[in-house]
Amino acid sequence: MIAAVASIAALALFVAACGAGGTGPRDEGPAHASAVAGAVASPSPSPSEKYWRVDAVDLIKKDPAVSGTVKRELKPCSGDDYPVDVTYGELTGGSVNDVLVNVTTCGDYVGIATYVYREENGTFTNVFKNEESPVYAEIDGADLTVTKQVYDTDNPVSNPSRETVITYGWRSGRFVQTQIHETDYSKTGADSGAADD
């Protein structure tokens, strides 16, 4: 009888422990100090690596090609959280992934500026910039696509009047425009047509 009660009690404790957190490996306690340090620190660049993590805020603040206006507006939204989106990808055919940085506003995430950095001799060099807000860029395969929205005076941020998407390709050491798409939106927010040049 005592053995049966002990078995039931042990089973109940096991079931309760399994259902307590439900988060799997995260319930196992803090990571080893060396694992935490490695996760926070940026990897050291080496010629064999394709991906080099960068400090985008530091890159922008030290870049002489970035306007003083953008540098002044680049402030943390809260704590150390800056309004920058960083994407790594192959745009220029270099041995290391290029770095695409979009700077936005904190509140409504409107694009302030966009930059592309290419690794050259161990440092990242600015090879593209657009500081005509609102602007936002993305990597599409091996192409750079830059989206610019146009607002009439009465348009809210969520409802632009027009949108221009420009596609750039890397040719002979620089970005060259290869396509442009213009979209006009109706007053209700629906797409009323697009034109390709």
N, CA, C and O of each residue as an XYZ file, in Angstrom:
788
protein
N       0.827     -1.195      0.000
C       0.000      0.000      0.000
C       0.871      1.259      0.000
O       0.625      2.202     -0.752
N       1.899      1.252      0.865
C       2.790      2.422      0.947
C       3.534      2.612     -0.371
O       3.706      3.741     -0.832
N       3.981      1.499     -0.984
C       4.691      1.582     -2.267
C       3.793      2.152     -3.351
O       4.253      2.935     -4.182
N       2.515      1.772     -3.358
C       1.563      2.273     -4.360
C       1.349      3.760     -4.194
O       1.326      4.496     -5.181
N       1.189      4.224     -2.938
C       0.981      5.654     -2.674
C       2.230      6.439     -3.088
O       2.125      7.514     -3.678
N       3.420      5.891     -2.773
C       4.671      6.564     -3.144
C       4.808      6.667     -4.659
O       5.277      7.684     -5.170
N       4.409      5.635     -5.374
C       4.482      5.651     -6.845
C       3.557      6.697     -7.424
O       3.933      7.414     -8.351
N       2.334      6.795     -6.883
C       1.360      7.788     -7.371
C       1.880      9.195     -7.085
O       1.766     10.083     -7.930
N       2.451      9.400     -5.894
C       2.988     10.713     -5.532
C       4.137     11.103     -6.462
O       4.215     12.246     -6.912
N       5.030     10.146     -6.749
C       6.151     10.426     -7.650
C       5.663     10.770     -9.047
O       6.203     11.674     -9.685
N       4.641     10.054     -9.535
C       4.072     10.323    -10.853
C       3.449     11.716    -10.900
O       3.600     12.434    -11.889
N       2.751     12.095     -9.834
C       2.117     13.414     -9.774
C       3.175     14.517     -9.808
O       3.002     15.516    -10.506
N       4.260     14.346     -9.065
C       5.336     15.336     -9.089
C       5.971     15.450    -10.469
O       6.280     16.552    -10.924
N       6.165     14.319    -11.135
C       6.752     14.315    -12.475
C       5.871     15.075    -13.457
O       6.362     15.897    -14.231
N       4.562     14.801    -13.425
C       3.622     15.476    -14.340
C       3.595     16.965    -14.047
O       3.590     17.772    -14.977
N       3.579     17.351    -12.764
C       3.561     18.768    -12.397
C       4.825     19.471    -12.870
O       4.759     20.600    -13.355
N       5.967     18.822    -12.736
C       7.235     19.426    -13.161
C       7.284     19.618    -14.658
O       7.799     20.629    -15.133
N       6.753     18.660    -15.419
C       6.776     18.772    -16.880
C       5.881     19.897    -17.361
O       6.194     20.545    -18.360
N       4.785     20.142    -16.679
C       3.840     21.167    -17.135
C       4.122     22.529    -16.559
O       3.413     23.478    -16.894
N       5.122     22.679    -15.709
C       5.345     23.941    -15.011
C       5.720     25.074    -15.945
O       5.132     26.153    -15.873
N       6.674     24.853    -16.810
C       7.139     25.969    -17.624
C       6.703     25.875    -19.055
O       6.199     26.849    -19.614
N       6.879     24.744    -19.654
C       6.490     24.571    -21.047
C       7.427     25.248    -22.015
O       7.088     25.396    -23.189
N       8.598     25.664    -21.564
C       9.503     26.363    -22.464
C      10.722     25.547    -22.813
O      11.688     26.084    -23.356
N      10.703     24.275    -22.518
C      11.778     23.388    -22.941
C      13.107     23.740    -22.325
O      13.191     23.946    -21.114
N      14.170     23.815    -23.146
C      15.516     24.009    -22.632
C      15.706     25.287    -21.834
O      16.634     25.367    -21.030
N      14.850     26.297    -22.029
C      15.019     27.545    -21.298
C      14.760     27.369    -19.810
O      15.162     28.223    -19.020
N      14.091     26.271    -19.398
C      13.835     26.026    -17.984
C      15.044     25.446    -17.266
O      14.995     25.239    -16.053
N      16.106     25.186    -17.975
C      17.239     24.500    -17.379
C      18.175     25.421    -16.622
O      19.182     24.948    -16.096
N      17.897     26.698    -16.541
C      18.741     27.611    -15.779
C      19.579     28.481    -16.687
O      19.518     28.349    -17.909
N      20.369     29.378    -16.097
C      21.158     30.314    -16.910
C      22.261     29.603    -17.676
O      22.767     28.559    -17.264
N      22.612     30.200    -18.796
C      23.677     29.632    -19.611
C      25.011     29.805    -18.915
O      25.157     30.655    -18.037
N      25.974     29.006    -19.302
C      27.335     29.115    -18.773
C      27.887     30.491    -19.137
O      27.580     31.017    -20.206
N      28.685     31.065    -18.274
C      29.197     32.427    -18.473
C      29.896     32.594    -19.812
O      29.753     33.637    -20.450
N      30.648     31.592    -20.253
C      31.362     31.720    -21.528
C      30.392     31.743    -22.694
O      30.658     32.408    -23.696
N      29.252     31.022    -22.590
C      28.250     31.021    -23.668
C      27.575     32.376    -23.766
O      27.323     32.865    -24.867
N      27.275     33.000    -22.602
C      26.646     34.320    -22.610
C      27.588     35.346    -23.209
O      27.166     36.170    -24.021
N      28.862     35.314    -22.824
C      29.837     36.263    -23.354
C      29.969     36.112    -24.861
O      30.079     37.112    -25.570
N      29.961     34.891    -25.361
C      30.084     34.665    -26.795
C      28.871     35.151    -27.561
O      28.997     35.579    -28.708
N      27.685     35.092    -26.942
C      26.462     35.524    -27.617
C      26.404     37.036    -27.737
O      25.833     37.556    -28.695
N      26.990     37.754    -26.776
C      26.925     39.205    -26.767
C      27.992     39.810    -27.665
O      27.740     40.779    -28.381
N      29.180     39.233    -27.622
C      30.295     39.791    -28.379
C      30.133     39.525    -29.869
O      29.624     38.479    -30.271
N      30.567     40.478    -30.683
C      30.558     40.286    -32.133
C      31.690     39.352    -32.514
O      32.767     39.408    -31.921
N      31.457     38.488    -33.504
C      32.541     37.593    -33.911
C      33.706     38.379    -34.505
O      33.507     39.402    -35.160
N      34.900     37.898    -34.275
C      36.076     38.546    -34.850
C      36.128     38.262    -36.339
O      35.975     37.113    -36.754
N      36.342     39.294    -37.153
C      36.391     39.051    -38.588
C      37.637     38.263    -38.971
O      38.712     38.459    -38.405
N      37.477     37.383    -39.926
C      38.616     36.667    -40.496
C      38.339     36.498    -41.977
O      37.177     36.455    -42.380
N      39.370     36.402    -42.796
C      39.173     36.333    -44.245
C      38.280     35.173    -44.692
O      37.702     35.222    -45.778
N      38.164     34.131    -43.864
C      37.380     32.971    -44.281
C      35.895     33.125    -44.001
O      35.097     32.308    -44.459
N      35.506     34.164    -43.251
C      34.108     34.335    -42.892
C      33.385     35.204    -43.910
O      33.916     36.220    -44.359
N      32.156     34.795    -44.277
C      31.337     35.572    -45.199
C      30.506     36.614    -44.450
O      30.175     37.664    -45.002
N      30.175     36.323    -43.200
C      29.301     37.180    -42.413
C      30.085     37.845    -41.294
O      30.623     37.169    -40.418
N      30.147     39.169    -41.325
C      30.767     39.932    -40.258
C      29.687     40.792    -39.626
O      29.104     41.649    -40.291
N      29.421     40.572    -38.364
C      28.435     41.388    -37.666
C      29.046     42.755    -37.374
O      30.207     42.851    -36.975
N      28.259     43.809    -37.574
C      28.763     45.167    -37.354
C      27.902     45.892    -36.329
O      26.751     45.527    -36.088
N      28.478     46.916    -35.737
C      27.731     47.843    -34.888
C      27.243     48.954    -35.816
O      27.982     49.889    -36.126
N      25.990     48.838    -36.254
C      25.461     49.755    -37.271
C      25.426     51.195    -36.789
O      25.694     52.109    -37.568
N      25.106     51.413    -35.537
C      25.042     52.776    -35.002
C      26.424     53.412    -35.032
O      26.572     54.562    -35.446
N      27.423     52.679    -34.600
C      28.793     53.183    -34.620
C      29.251     53.442    -36.052
O      29.928     54.432    -36.330
N      28.874     52.540    -36.953
C      29.240     52.687    -38.361
C      28.682     53.985    -38.929
O      29.387     54.717    -39.624
N      27.420     54.270    -38.634
C      26.779     55.484    -39.146
C      27.378     56.739    -38.513
O      27.650     57.721    -39.204
N      27.578     56.700    -37.218
C      28.088     57.892    -36.532
C      29.501     58.262    -36.963
O      29.872     59.435    -36.923
N      30.295     57.272    -37.375
C      31.673     57.546    -37.803
C      31.805     57.746    -39.309
O      32.898     58.025    -39.800
N      30.708     57.607    -40.045
C      30.746     57.682    -41.502
C      30.668     59.136    -41.964
O      29.657     59.797    -41.726
N      31.712     59.649    -42.618
C      31.664     61.037    -43.086
C      30.640     61.271    -44.194
O      30.271     62.415    -44.459
N      30.172     60.190    -44.853
C      29.177     60.338    -45.914
C      27.768     60.537    -45.364
O      26.875     60.959    -46.099
N      27.554     60.240    -44.077
C      26.235     60.405    -43.460
C      26.069     61.858    -43.036
O      26.968     62.450    -42.440
N      24.901     62.427    -43.353
C      24.671     63.836    -43.046
C      24.622     64.090    -41.543
O      24.311     63.198    -40.753
N      24.931     65.308    -41.174
C      24.852     65.706    -39.769
C      23.437     65.600    -39.230
O      23.240     65.300    -38.053
N      22.458     65.842    -40.077
C      21.055     65.751    -39.649
C      20.706     64.339    -39.208
O      20.096     64.146    -38.156
N      21.094     63.346    -40.014
C      20.809     61.955    -39.660
C      21.542     61.574    -38.384
O      20.972     60.911    -37.518
N      22.789     61.981    -38.257
C      23.557     61.664    -37.051
C      22.918     62.272    -35.805
O      22.880     61.639    -34.750
N      22.415     63.501    -35.929
C      21.770     64.149    -34.780
C      20.458     63.457    -34.414
O      20.121     63.343    -33.235
N      19.722     62.999    -35.419
C      18.424     62.363    -35.165
C      18.551     60.912    -34.713
O      17.586     60.333    -34.215
N      19.722     60.324    -34.880
C      19.926     58.923    -34.506
C      20.147     58.816    -33.001
O      21.276     58.887    -32.514
N      19.046     58.646    -32.279
C      19.073     58.531    -30.831
C      18.287     57.284    -30.426
O      17.391     56.854    -31.152
N      18.619     56.702    -29.273
C      17.892     55.501    -28.859
C      16.418     55.798    -28.581
O      16.076     56.860    -28.061
N      15.558     54.853    -28.934
C      14.130     54.983    -28.636
C      13.894     54.722    -27.155
O      13.070     55.382    -26.522
N      14.624     53.754    -26.610
C      14.579     53.454    -25.174
C      15.834     52.670    -24.824
O      16.214     51.741    -25.537
N      16.471     53.044    -23.735
C      17.695     52.366    -23.325
C      18.760     52.463    -24.404
O      19.151     53.558    -24.807
N      19.225     51.314    -24.866
C      20.225     51.252    -25.937
C      19.609     50.789    -27.245
O      20.331     50.361    -28.146
N      18.290     50.865    -27.368
C      17.575     50.370    -28.543
C      17.433     51.484    -29.586
O      16.549     52.335    -29.486
N      18.317     51.462    -30.586
C      18.292     52.476    -31.642
C      17.347     52.050    -32.765
O      17.166     50.857    -33.007
N      16.746     53.026    -33.451
C      15.822     52.702    -34.549
C      16.565     52.400    -35.847
O      16.458     53.154    -36.815
N      17.313     51.305    -35.872
C      18.026     50.885    -37.078
C      17.695     49.428    -37.386
O      17.635     48.592    -36.485
N      17.483     49.137    -38.647
C      17.310     47.768    -39.127
C      18.563     47.420    -39.917
O      18.985     48.189    -40.781
N      19.158     46.276    -39.633
C      20.391     45.864    -40.300
C      20.155     44.547    -41.022
O      19.665     43.588    -40.426
N      20.504     44.496    -42.310
C      20.377     43.287    -43.114
C      21.716     42.986    -43.761
O      22.384     43.886    -44.269
N      22.111     41.709    -43.742
C      23.366     41.273    -44.354
C      23.037     40.461    -45.603
O      22.135     39.623    -45.579
N      23.760     40.703    -46.691
C      23.508     39.951    -47.909
C      24.530     40.255    -48.981
O      25.382     41.130    -48.825
N      24.428     39.518    -50.071
C      25.362     39.671    -51.185
C      24.783     40.620    -52.220
O      23.887     40.258    -52.984
N      25.303     41.830    -52.235
C      24.864     42.830    -53.206
C      25.967     43.227    -54.172
O      25.701     43.516    -55.339
N      27.216     43.242    -53.688
C      28.312     43.774    -54.507
C      29.312     42.714    -54.950
O      30.310     43.036    -55.595
N      29.055     41.454    -54.613
C      29.947     40.384    -55.036
C      31.255     40.322    -54.283
O      32.213     39.717    -54.763
N      31.317     40.934    -53.113
C      32.539     40.905    -52.330
C      32.713     39.586    -51.599
O      31.837     38.721    -51.634
N      33.847     39.441    -50.940
C      34.138     38.209    -50.222
C      33.408     38.144    -48.887
O      33.321     37.078    -48.277
N      32.879     39.282    -48.428
C      32.129     39.370    -47.174
C      30.760     39.970    -47.490
O      30.638     40.822    -48.370
N      29.730     39.520    -46.768
C      28.389     40.050    -46.998
C      28.349     41.563    -46.815
O      28.996     42.114    -45.924
N      27.584     42.220    -47.671
C      27.369     43.656    -47.545
C      26.390     43.913    -46.406
O      25.662     43.018    -45.975
N      26.390     45.150    -45.930
C      25.541     45.534    -44.806
C      24.582     46.626    -45.257
O      25.003     47.696    -45.698
N      23.279     46.342    -45.141
C      22.242     47.328    -45.457
C      21.691     47.852    -44.140
O      21.250     47.078    -43.290
N      21.718     49.175    -43.973
C      21.229     49.788    -42.737
C      20.115     50.768    -43.081
O      20.295     51.676    -43.893
N      18.955     50.568    -42.447
C      17.846     51.510    -42.553
C      17.700     52.221    -41.220
O      17.640     51.579    -40.172
N      17.641     53.547    -41.256
C      17.413     54.359    -40.060
C      15.974     54.832    -40.115
O      15.536     55.374    -41.130
N      15.227     54.632    -39.026
C      13.815     55.011    -38.989
C      13.547     55.923    -37.800
O      14.423     56.154    -36.966
N      12.321     56.439    -37.736
C      11.893     57.162    -36.547
C      11.447     56.147    -35.500
O      11.161     54.995    -35.825
N      11.391     56.578    -34.251
C      11.016     55.652    -33.175
C       9.510     55.370    -33.159
O       9.104     54.212    -33.066
N       8.696     56.394    -33.245
C       7.262     56.212    -33.049
C       6.552     55.458    -34.145
O       5.923     54.432    -33.889
N       6.644     55.957    -35.370
C       5.884     55.355    -36.469
C       6.764     54.623    -37.479
O       6.266     54.184    -38.516
N       8.058     54.480    -37.200
C       8.992     53.717    -38.034
C       9.046     54.214    -39.482
O       9.136     53.417    -40.416
N       8.990     55.513    -39.655
C       9.144     56.098    -40.983
C      10.626     56.095    -41.318
O      11.447     56.487    -40.489
N      10.980     55.659    -42.520
C      12.375     55.596    -42.928
C      12.993     56.970    -43.093
O      12.488     57.799    -43.850
N      14.084     57.211    -42.385
C      14.798     58.489    -42.478
C      15.897     58.411    -43.532
O      16.086     59.344    -44.313
N      16.621     57.292    -43.547
C      17.743     57.147    -44.473
C      18.093     55.678    -44.620
O      17.734     54.855    -43.778
N      18.795     55.357    -45.694
C      19.255     53.986    -45.927
C      20.661     54.019    -46.500
O      21.001     54.892    -47.299
N      21.483     53.045    -46.076
C      22.884     52.988    -46.483
C      23.289     51.552    -46.779
O      22.758     50.610    -46.192
N      24.241     51.398    -47.704
C      24.844     50.092    -47.956
C      26.348     50.233    -47.742
O      26.985     51.158    -48.247
N      26.900     49.283    -46.973
C      28.333     49.267    -46.695
C      28.950     48.001    -47.279
O      28.404     46.904    -47.159
N      30.097     48.186    -47.911
C      30.834     47.082    -48.540
C      32.188     46.935    -47.856
O      32.876     47.923    -47.600
N      32.559     45.703    -47.567
C      33.852     45.462    -46.932
C      34.974     45.664    -47.953
O      34.958     45.089    -49.042
N      35.936     46.486    -47.576
C      37.099     46.745    -48.419
C      38.331     46.832    -47.527
O      38.446     47.745    -46.710
N      39.241     45.896    -47.681
C      40.495     45.876    -46.919
C      40.278     45.900    -45.409
O      40.979     46.598    -44.677
N      39.293     45.124    -44.959
C      39.077     44.991    -43.519
C      38.182     46.024    -42.882
O      37.914     45.946    -41.683
N      37.706     46.996    -43.651
C      36.783     47.993    -43.108
C      35.567     48.096    -44.025
O      35.619     47.692    -45.186
N      34.470     48.641    -43.491
C      33.253     48.788    -44.287
C      33.153     50.209    -44.831
O      33.250     51.188    -44.091
N      32.955     50.292    -46.152
C      32.900     51.565    -46.858
C      31.493     51.804    -47.372
O      30.844     50.887    -47.875
N      31.022     53.037    -47.245
C      29.696     53.416    -47.725
C      29.711     53.440    -49.259
O      30.473     54.191    -49.868
N      28.854     52.603    -49.875
C      28.784     52.558    -51.340
C      27.407     52.967    -51.857
O      27.186     53.021    -53.067
N      26.471     53.258    -50.930
C      25.141     53.725    -51.341
C      24.502     54.456    -50.178
O      24.610     54.036    -49.026
N      23.830     55.563    -50.497
C      23.048     56.248    -49.480
C      21.856     56.939    -50.117
O      21.911     57.397    -51.258
N      20.772     57.000    -49.344
C      19.587     57.767    -49.721
C      19.043     58.356    -48.428
O      18.616     57.625    -47.534
N      19.060     59.671    -48.335
C      18.620     60.365    -47.137
C      17.392     61.222    -47.405
O      17.152     62.212    -46.714
N      16.610     60.830    -48.425
C      15.397     61.562    -48.770
C      14.204     60.842    -48.145
O      13.599     59.968    -48.766
N      13.875     61.216    -46.922
C      12.790     60.584    -46.173
C      11.426     60.941    -46.784
O      11.233     62.050    -47.284
N      10.480     59.984    -46.737
C      10.547     58.626    -46.201
C      11.127     57.641    -47.211
O      10.726     57.616    -48.375
N      12.069     56.837    -46.750
C      12.746     55.879    -47.628
C      13.071     54.620    -46.836
O      13.368     54.683    -45.643
N      13.011     53.470    -47.516
C      13.349     52.196    -46.879
C      13.876     51.268    -47.962
O      13.327     51.229    -49.064
N      14.938     50.518    -47.661
C      15.550     49.637    -48.659
C      15.558     48.200    -48.173
O      15.536     47.935    -46.971
N      15.592     47.266    -49.134
C      15.638     45.840    -48.843
C      16.561     45.154    -49.839
O      16.823     45.672    -50.924
N      17.050     43.974    -49.450
C      17.834     43.149    -50.359
C      16.890     42.146    -50.996
O      16.218     41.381    -50.305
N      16.848     42.157    -52.328
C      15.986     41.242    -53.074
C      16.875     40.403    -53.983
O      17.214     40.822    -55.090
N      17.251     39.217    -53.512
C      18.206     38.409    -54.260
C      19.555     39.100    -54.238
O      20.137     39.304    -53.172
N      20.055     39.462    -55.414
C      21.307     40.212    -55.504
C      21.053     41.684    -55.805
O      21.988     42.433    -56.085
N      19.777     42.103    -55.748
C      19.417     43.487    -56.054
C      19.085     44.264    -54.793
O      18.686     43.695    -53.777
N      19.257     45.570    -54.880
C      18.859     46.490    -53.830
C      17.575     47.174    -54.273
O      17.539     47.791    -55.337
N      16.520     47.072    -53.469
C      15.262     47.755    -53.808
C      15.019     48.857    -52.787
O      15.055     48.625    -51.578
N      14.772     50.055    -53.293
C      14.564     51.231    -52.452
C      13.137     51.719    -52.658
O      12.723     52.015    -53.779
N      12.392     51.797    -51.562
C      10.997     52.227    -51.623
C      10.872     53.624    -51.043
O      11.310     53.896    -49.925
N      10.263     54.508    -51.831
C       9.991     55.870    -51.383
C       8.494     56.108    -51.461
O       7.869     55.831    -52.484
N       7.918     56.621    -50.383
C       6.496     56.921    -50.359
C       6.285     58.416    -50.426
O       7.044     59.198    -49.854
N       5.219     58.803    -51.146
C       4.898     60.213    -51.333
C       3.535     60.468    -50.693
O       2.586     59.713    -50.906
N       3.452     61.534    -49.911
C       2.213     61.865    -49.213
C       1.679     63.206    -49.678
O       2.439     64.159    -49.848
N       0.369     63.280    -49.885
C      -0.268     64.577    -50.065
C      -0.394     65.212    -48.685
O      -0.190     64.549    -47.668
N      -0.725     66.478    -48.656
C      -0.728     67.199    -47.380
C      -1.704     66.619    -46.359
O      -1.478     66.752    -45.156
N      -2.781     65.981    -46.810
C      -3.785     65.472    -45.875
C      -3.652     63.969    -45.606
O      -4.515     63.381    -44.955
N      -2.574     63.343    -46.103
C      -2.416     61.893    -45.912
C      -1.814     61.556    -44.548
O      -0.841     62.182    -44.128
N      -2.396     60.557    -43.849
C      -1.729     60.053    -42.653
C      -0.541     59.188    -43.063
O      -0.433     58.782    -44.220
N       0.350     58.907    -42.113
C       1.545     58.120    -42.392
C       1.181     56.741    -42.932
O       1.912     56.180    -43.747
N       0.058     56.197    -42.482
C      -0.348     54.853    -42.889
C      -0.945     54.796    -44.292
O      -1.210     53.705    -44.798
N      -1.163     55.952    -44.935
C      -1.875     55.960    -46.216
C      -1.217     56.921    -47.211
O      -1.720     58.024    -47.423
N      -0.091     56.511    -47.826
C       0.564     57.395    -48.806
C      -0.250     57.523    -50.082
O      -1.090     56.674    -50.379
N       0.002     58.581    -50.829
C      -0.678     58.783    -52.113
C      -0.023     57.983    -53.217
O      -0.694     57.439    -54.094
N       1.308     57.917    -53.164
C       2.058     57.226    -54.204
C       3.234     56.494    -53.591
O       3.659     56.778    -52.471
N       3.751     55.539    -54.362
C       4.933     54.803    -53.925
C       5.826     54.547    -55.128
O       5.356     54.150    -56.194
N       7.102     54.776    -54.946
C       8.087     54.511    -55.990
C       9.057     53.452    -55.477
O       9.639     53.599    -54.402
N       9.227     52.386    -56.253
C      10.184     51.339    -55.900
C      11.263     51.311    -56.980
O      10.979     51.053    -58.150
N      12.499     51.579    -56.573
C      13.619     51.613    -57.516
C      14.527     50.429    -57.227
O      14.902     50.185    -56.080
N      14.873     49.700    -58.269
C      15.764     48.544    -58.144
C      17.143     48.919    -58.667
O      17.279     49.504    -59.742
N      18.174     48.570    -57.882
C      19.552     48.851    -58.255
C      20.333     47.538    -58.337
O      20.101     46.613    -57.559
N      21.257     47.476    -59.289
C      22.175     46.353    -59.400
C      23.610     46.869    -59.345
O      23.885     48.008    -59.725
N      24.513     46.027    -58.873
C      25.929     46.411    -58.763
C      26.606     46.194    -60.096
O      26.709     45.059    -60.562
N      27.075     47.277    -60.727
C      27.719     47.215    -62.035
C      28.984     48.066    -62.028
O      28.941     49.244    -61.674
N      30.101     47.475    -62.416
C      31.366     48.205    -62.564
C      31.713     49.034    -61.328
O      32.127     50.187    -61.446
N      31.544     48.451    -60.159
C      31.961     49.104    -58.931
C      31.009     50.119    -58.352
O      31.402     50.906    -57.491
N      29.749     50.126    -58.806
C      28.774     51.060    -58.236
C      27.358     50.536    -58.477
O      27.142     49.653    -59.307
N      26.400     51.097    -57.737
C      24.995     50.722    -57.925
C      24.399     51.507    -59.086
O      24.548     52.726    -59.178
N      23.720     50.777    -59.972
C      23.090     51.370    -61.140
C      21.602     51.031    -61.112
O      21.221     49.890    -60.855
N      20.769     52.033    -61.378
C      19.320     51.804    -61.412
C      18.966     50.899    -62.582
O      19.355     51.165    -63.719
N      18.225     49.824    -62.301
C      17.844     48.885    -63.360
C      16.345     48.877    -63.629
O      15.922     48.537    -64.733
N      15.534     49.245    -62.640
C      14.082     49.289    -62.808
C      13.479     50.339    -61.903
O      14.064     50.723    -60.890
N      12.290     50.799    -62.286
C      11.522     51.687    -61.413
C      10.043     51.352    -61.574
O       9.552     51.189    -62.691
N       9.347     51.252    -60.460
C       7.911     50.979    -60.462
C       7.214     52.106    -59.711
O       7.578     52.435    -58.582
N       6.211     52.689    -60.352
C       5.430     53.755    -59.729
C       4.028     53.226    -59.458
O       3.396     52.643    -60.338
N       3.550     53.433    -58.242
C       2.197     53.010    -57.887
C       1.443     54.205    -57.326
O       1.916     54.873    -56.406
N       0.255     54.473    -57.890
C      -0.641     55.500    -57.354
C      -1.729     54.801    -56.564
O      -2.313     53.822    -57.030
N      -2.003     55.305    -55.357
C      -3.037     54.716    -54.512
C      -4.283     55.576    -54.528
O      -4.202     56.803    -54.587
N      -5.435     54.928    -54.475
C      -6.691     55.671    -54.412
C      -6.842     56.258    -53.020
O      -6.097     55.908    -52.105
N      -7.799     57.141    -52.865
C      -8.016     57.791    -51.570
C      -8.473     56.790    -50.518
O      -8.335     57.055    -49.324
N      -9.013     55.649    -50.928
C      -9.484     54.644    -49.967
C      -8.344     53.706    -49.564
O      -8.538     52.827    -48.725
N      -7.158     53.884    -50.154
C      -6.018     53.042    -49.797
C      -5.823     51.888    -50.745
O      -4.849     51.150    -50.595
N      -6.705     51.686    -51.726
C      -6.559     50.585    -52.664
C      -5.610     50.988    -53.772
O      -5.482     52.173    -54.080
N      -4.947     50.025    -54.371
C      -4.029     50.239    -55.468
C      -4.832     50.551    -56.729
O      -5.611     49.721    -57.198
N      -4.634     51.766    -57.278
C      -5.405     52.138    -58.451
C      -4.621     51.984    -59.738
O      -5.119     52.343    -60.805
N      -3.410     51.458    -59.666
C      -2.666     51.242    -60.892
C      -1.185     51.364    -60.669
O      -0.749     52.001    -59.710
N      -0.400     50.762    -61.542
C       1.049     50.851    -61.444
C       1.615     50.990    -62.836
O       1.031     50.526    -63.816
N       2.764     51.637    -62.905
C       3.424     51.806    -64.205
C       4.868     51.427    -64.059
O       5.506     51.772    -63.064
N       5.397     50.723    -65.035
C       6.816     50.359    -65.062
C       7.523     51.212    -66.093
O       7.008     51.423    -67.191
N       8.685     51.696    -65.752
C       9.509     52.438    -66.730
C      10.564     51.523    -67.268
O      11.370     51.934    -68.104
